[in-house]
mmCIF file of C-alpha atoms in Angstrom:
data_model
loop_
_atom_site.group_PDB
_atom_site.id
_atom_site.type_symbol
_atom_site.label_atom_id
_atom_site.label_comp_id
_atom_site.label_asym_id
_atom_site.label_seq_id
_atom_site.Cartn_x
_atom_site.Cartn_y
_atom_site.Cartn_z
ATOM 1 C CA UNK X 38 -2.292 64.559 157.305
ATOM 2 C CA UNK X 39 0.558 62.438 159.000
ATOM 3 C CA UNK X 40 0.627 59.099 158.184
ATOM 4 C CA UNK X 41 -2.546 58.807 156.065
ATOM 5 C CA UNK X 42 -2.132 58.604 152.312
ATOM 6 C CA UNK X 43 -4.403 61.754 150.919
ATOM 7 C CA UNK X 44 -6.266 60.631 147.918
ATOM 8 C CA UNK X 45 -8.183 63.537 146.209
ATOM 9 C CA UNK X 46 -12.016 62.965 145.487
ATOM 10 C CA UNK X 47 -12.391 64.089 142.064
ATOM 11 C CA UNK X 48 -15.298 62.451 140.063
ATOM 12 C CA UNK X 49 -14.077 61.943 136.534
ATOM 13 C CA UNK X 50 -16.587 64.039 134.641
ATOM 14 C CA UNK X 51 -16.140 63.903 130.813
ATOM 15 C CA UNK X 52 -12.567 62.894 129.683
ATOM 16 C CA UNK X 53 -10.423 64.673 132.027
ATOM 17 C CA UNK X 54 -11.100 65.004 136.033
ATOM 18 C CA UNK X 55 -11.725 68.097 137.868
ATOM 19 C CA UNK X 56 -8.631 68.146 139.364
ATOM 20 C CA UNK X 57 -6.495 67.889 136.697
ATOM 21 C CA UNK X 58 -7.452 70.397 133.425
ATOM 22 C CA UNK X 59 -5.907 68.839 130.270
ATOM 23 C CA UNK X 60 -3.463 70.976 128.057
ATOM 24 C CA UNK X 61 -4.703 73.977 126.434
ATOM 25 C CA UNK X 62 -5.346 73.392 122.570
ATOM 26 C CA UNK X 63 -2.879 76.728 122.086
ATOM 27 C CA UNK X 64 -0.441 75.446 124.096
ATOM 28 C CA UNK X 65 -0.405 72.079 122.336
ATOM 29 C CA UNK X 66 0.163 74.090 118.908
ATOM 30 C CA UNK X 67 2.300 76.049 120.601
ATOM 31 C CA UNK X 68 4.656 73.017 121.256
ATOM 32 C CA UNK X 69 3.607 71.120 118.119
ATOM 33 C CA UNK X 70 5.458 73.608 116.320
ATOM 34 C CA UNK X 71 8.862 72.071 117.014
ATOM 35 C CA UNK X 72 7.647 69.697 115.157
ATOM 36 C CA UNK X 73 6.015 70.760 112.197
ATOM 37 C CA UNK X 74 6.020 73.906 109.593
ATOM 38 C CA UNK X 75 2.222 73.752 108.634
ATOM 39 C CA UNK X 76 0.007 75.391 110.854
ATOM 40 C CA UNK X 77 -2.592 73.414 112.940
ATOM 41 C CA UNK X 78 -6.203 74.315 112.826
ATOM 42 C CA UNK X 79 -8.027 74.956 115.962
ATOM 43 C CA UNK X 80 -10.020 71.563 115.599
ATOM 44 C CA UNK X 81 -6.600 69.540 115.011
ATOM 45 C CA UNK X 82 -5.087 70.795 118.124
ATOM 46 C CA UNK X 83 -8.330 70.059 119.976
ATOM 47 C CA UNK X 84 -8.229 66.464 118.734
ATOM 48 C CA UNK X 85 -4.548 66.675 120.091
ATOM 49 C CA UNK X 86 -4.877 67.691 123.732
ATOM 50 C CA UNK X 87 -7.621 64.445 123.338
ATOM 51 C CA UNK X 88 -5.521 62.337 122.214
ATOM 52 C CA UNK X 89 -2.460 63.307 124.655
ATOM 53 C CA UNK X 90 -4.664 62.545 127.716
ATOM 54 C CA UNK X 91 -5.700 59.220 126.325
ATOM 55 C CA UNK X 92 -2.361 58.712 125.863
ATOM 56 C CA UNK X 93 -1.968 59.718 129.460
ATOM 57 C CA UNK X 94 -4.829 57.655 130.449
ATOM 58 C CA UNK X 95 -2.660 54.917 128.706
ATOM 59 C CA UNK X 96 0.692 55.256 129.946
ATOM 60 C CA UNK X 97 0.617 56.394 133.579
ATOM 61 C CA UNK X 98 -1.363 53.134 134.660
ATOM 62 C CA UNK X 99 1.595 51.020 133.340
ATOM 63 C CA UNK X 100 3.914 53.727 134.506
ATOM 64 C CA UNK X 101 2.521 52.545 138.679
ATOM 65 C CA UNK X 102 2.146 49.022 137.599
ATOM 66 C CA UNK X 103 6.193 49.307 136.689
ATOM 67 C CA UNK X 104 7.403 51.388 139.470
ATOM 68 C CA UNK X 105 5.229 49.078 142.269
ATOM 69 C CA UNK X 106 7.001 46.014 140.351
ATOM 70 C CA UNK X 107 10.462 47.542 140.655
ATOM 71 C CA UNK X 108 10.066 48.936 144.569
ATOM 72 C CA UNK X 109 6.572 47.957 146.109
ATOM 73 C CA UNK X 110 7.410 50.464 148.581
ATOM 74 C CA UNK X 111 8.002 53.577 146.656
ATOM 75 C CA UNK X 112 5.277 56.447 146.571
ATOM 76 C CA UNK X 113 6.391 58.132 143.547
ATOM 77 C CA UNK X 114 5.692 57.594 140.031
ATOM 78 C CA UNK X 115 9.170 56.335 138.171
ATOM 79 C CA UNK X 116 10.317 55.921 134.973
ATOM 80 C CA UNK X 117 11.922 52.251 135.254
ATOM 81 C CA UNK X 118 12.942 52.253 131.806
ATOM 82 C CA UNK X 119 15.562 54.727 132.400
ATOM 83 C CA UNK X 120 16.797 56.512 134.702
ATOM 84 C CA UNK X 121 17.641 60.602 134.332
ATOM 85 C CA UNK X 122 19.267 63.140 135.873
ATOM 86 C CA UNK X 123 17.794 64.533 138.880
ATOM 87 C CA UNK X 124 15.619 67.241 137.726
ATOM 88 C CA UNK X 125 15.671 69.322 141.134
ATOM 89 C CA UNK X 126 19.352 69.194 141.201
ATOM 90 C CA UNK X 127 19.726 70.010 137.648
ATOM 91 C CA UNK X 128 17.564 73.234 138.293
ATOM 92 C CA UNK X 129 19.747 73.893 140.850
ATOM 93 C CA UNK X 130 22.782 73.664 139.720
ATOM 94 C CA UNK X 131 21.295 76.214 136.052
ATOM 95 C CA UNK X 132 20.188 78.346 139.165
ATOM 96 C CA UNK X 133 23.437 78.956 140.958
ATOM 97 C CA UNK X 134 25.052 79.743 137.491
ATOM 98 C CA UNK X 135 22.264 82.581 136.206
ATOM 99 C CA UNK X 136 23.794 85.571 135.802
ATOM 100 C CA UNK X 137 21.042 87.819 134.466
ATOM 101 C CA UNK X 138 17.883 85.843 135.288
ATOM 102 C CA UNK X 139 16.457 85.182 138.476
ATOM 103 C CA UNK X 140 14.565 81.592 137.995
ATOM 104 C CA UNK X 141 14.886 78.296 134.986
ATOM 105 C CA UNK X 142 11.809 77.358 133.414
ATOM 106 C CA UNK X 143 10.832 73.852 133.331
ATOM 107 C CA UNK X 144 11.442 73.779 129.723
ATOM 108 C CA UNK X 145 15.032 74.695 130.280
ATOM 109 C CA UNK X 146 15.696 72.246 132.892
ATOM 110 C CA UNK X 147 14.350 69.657 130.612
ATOM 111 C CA UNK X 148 16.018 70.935 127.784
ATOM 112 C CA UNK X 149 19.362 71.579 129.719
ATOM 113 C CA UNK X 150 18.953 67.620 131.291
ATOM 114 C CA UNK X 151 18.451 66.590 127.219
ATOM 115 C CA UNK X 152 21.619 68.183 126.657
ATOM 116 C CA UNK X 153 23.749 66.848 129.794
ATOM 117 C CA UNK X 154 22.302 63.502 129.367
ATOM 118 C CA UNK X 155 23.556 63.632 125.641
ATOM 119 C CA UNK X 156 26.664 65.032 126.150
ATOM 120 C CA UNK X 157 27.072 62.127 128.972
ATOM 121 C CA UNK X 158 26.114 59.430 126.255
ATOM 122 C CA UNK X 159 28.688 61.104 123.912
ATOM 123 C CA UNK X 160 31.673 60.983 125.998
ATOM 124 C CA UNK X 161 30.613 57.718 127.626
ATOM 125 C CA UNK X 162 31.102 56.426 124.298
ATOM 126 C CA UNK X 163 34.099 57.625 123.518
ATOM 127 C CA UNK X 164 35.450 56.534 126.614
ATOM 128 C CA UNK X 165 34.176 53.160 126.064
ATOM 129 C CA UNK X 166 36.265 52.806 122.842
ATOM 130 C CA UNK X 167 39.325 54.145 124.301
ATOM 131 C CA UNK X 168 38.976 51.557 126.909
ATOM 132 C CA UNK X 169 38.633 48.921 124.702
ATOM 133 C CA UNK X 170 41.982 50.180 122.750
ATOM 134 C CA UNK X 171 43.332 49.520 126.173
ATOM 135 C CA UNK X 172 41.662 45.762 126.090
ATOM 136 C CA UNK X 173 40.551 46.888 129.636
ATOM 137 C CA UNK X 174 36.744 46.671 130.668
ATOM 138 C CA UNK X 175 36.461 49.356 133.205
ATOM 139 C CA UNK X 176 36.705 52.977 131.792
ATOM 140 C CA UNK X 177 38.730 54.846 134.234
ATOM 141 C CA UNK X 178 39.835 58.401 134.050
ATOM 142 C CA UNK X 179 42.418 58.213 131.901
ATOM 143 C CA UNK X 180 40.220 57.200 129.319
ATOM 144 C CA UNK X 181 37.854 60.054 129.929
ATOM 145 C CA UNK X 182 40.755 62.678 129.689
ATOM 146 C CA UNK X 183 41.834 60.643 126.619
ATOM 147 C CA UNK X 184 38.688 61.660 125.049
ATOM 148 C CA UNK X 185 37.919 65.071 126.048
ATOM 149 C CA UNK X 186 39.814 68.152 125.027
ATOM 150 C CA UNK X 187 41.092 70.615 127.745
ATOM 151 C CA UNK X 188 39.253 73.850 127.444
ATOM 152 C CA UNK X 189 39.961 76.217 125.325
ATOM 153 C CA UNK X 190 40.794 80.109 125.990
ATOM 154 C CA UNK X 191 40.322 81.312 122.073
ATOM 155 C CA UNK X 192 37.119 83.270 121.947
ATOM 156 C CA UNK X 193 36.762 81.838 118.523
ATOM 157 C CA UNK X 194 36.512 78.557 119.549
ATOM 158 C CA UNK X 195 34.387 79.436 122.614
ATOM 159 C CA UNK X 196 31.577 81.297 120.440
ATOM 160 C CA UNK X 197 31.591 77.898 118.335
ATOM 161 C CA UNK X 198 31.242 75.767 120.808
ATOM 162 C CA UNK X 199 28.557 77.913 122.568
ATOM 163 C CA UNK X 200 26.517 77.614 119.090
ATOM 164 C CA UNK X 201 26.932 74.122 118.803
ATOM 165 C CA UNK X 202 25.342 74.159 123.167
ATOM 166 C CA UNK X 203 22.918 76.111 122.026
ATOM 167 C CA UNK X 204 21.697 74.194 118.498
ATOM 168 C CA UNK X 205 21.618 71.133 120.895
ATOM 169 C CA UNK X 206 19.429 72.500 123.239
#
């Protein structure tokens, strides 16, 4: 399939296409209970996974219309809204650093690119401000170092901050 652009035939039949099966309804309470105590009833979660591909149905249309905007030449669904850290590299680099596992879940590479991202945003901040101190507008390393603390050897304060990495993720 050089060169040609493969399309799959799938004839929509009902309100999700062959190709593509929509969530499961115990997967959706599965992951609805991060966000809720009560319990879901098996019609609820049902009505869910519906709603989730409508909202799918919904969003990835604008989602192409975007990305074609931004880069008429790009192949690839983007989020042009914002831009994230590379999710394959990400893996990668949780890979290299597994000690007892042999593979990262998707859910951990999102979660892990939740917490980088944040923990970017947090000293990015920081930095910003200590810039400013400096009535500079270009944060430079100095301002990082400024802002972050060197690491610490006390177990004490490496089990803390190992809770705090893990409540964030």
């Amino acid at each position: 399939m050089h060169g040609k652009s493969h399309k799959p035939s799938a004839v929509r039949t009902g309100w999700w296409s062959e190709m593509a099966k929509p969530y499961s309804s115990s997967h959706i309470g599965f992951v609805s209970s991060g966000f809720t105590e009560m319990r879901l009833s098996g019609a609820a979660k049902e009505q869910l996974v519906e709603m989730l591909v409508a909202e799918i149905d919904r969003m990835v249309p604008a989602m192409e219309s975007a990305t074609l905007s931004a880069t008429p030449e790009k192949k690839t669904l983007d989020d042009t809204n914002r831009t994230r850290l590379n999710y394959n590299r990400t893996r990668e680099l949780m890979i290299e650093r597994l000690s007892d596992l042999e593979s990262v879940g998707s859910e951990a590479v999102q979660a892990g690119i939740e917490h980088l991202e944040t923990y970017l945003k947090k000293v990015l901040h920081a930095a910003e401000s200590a810039a400013a101190k400096d009535r500079v507008n270009t944060i430079k390393p100095r301002h990082i170092s400024a802002v972050t603390t060197a690491p610490v050897e006390d177990s004490e304060a490496t089990e803390s901050q190992a809770l705090e990495i893990e409540e964030d993720v």
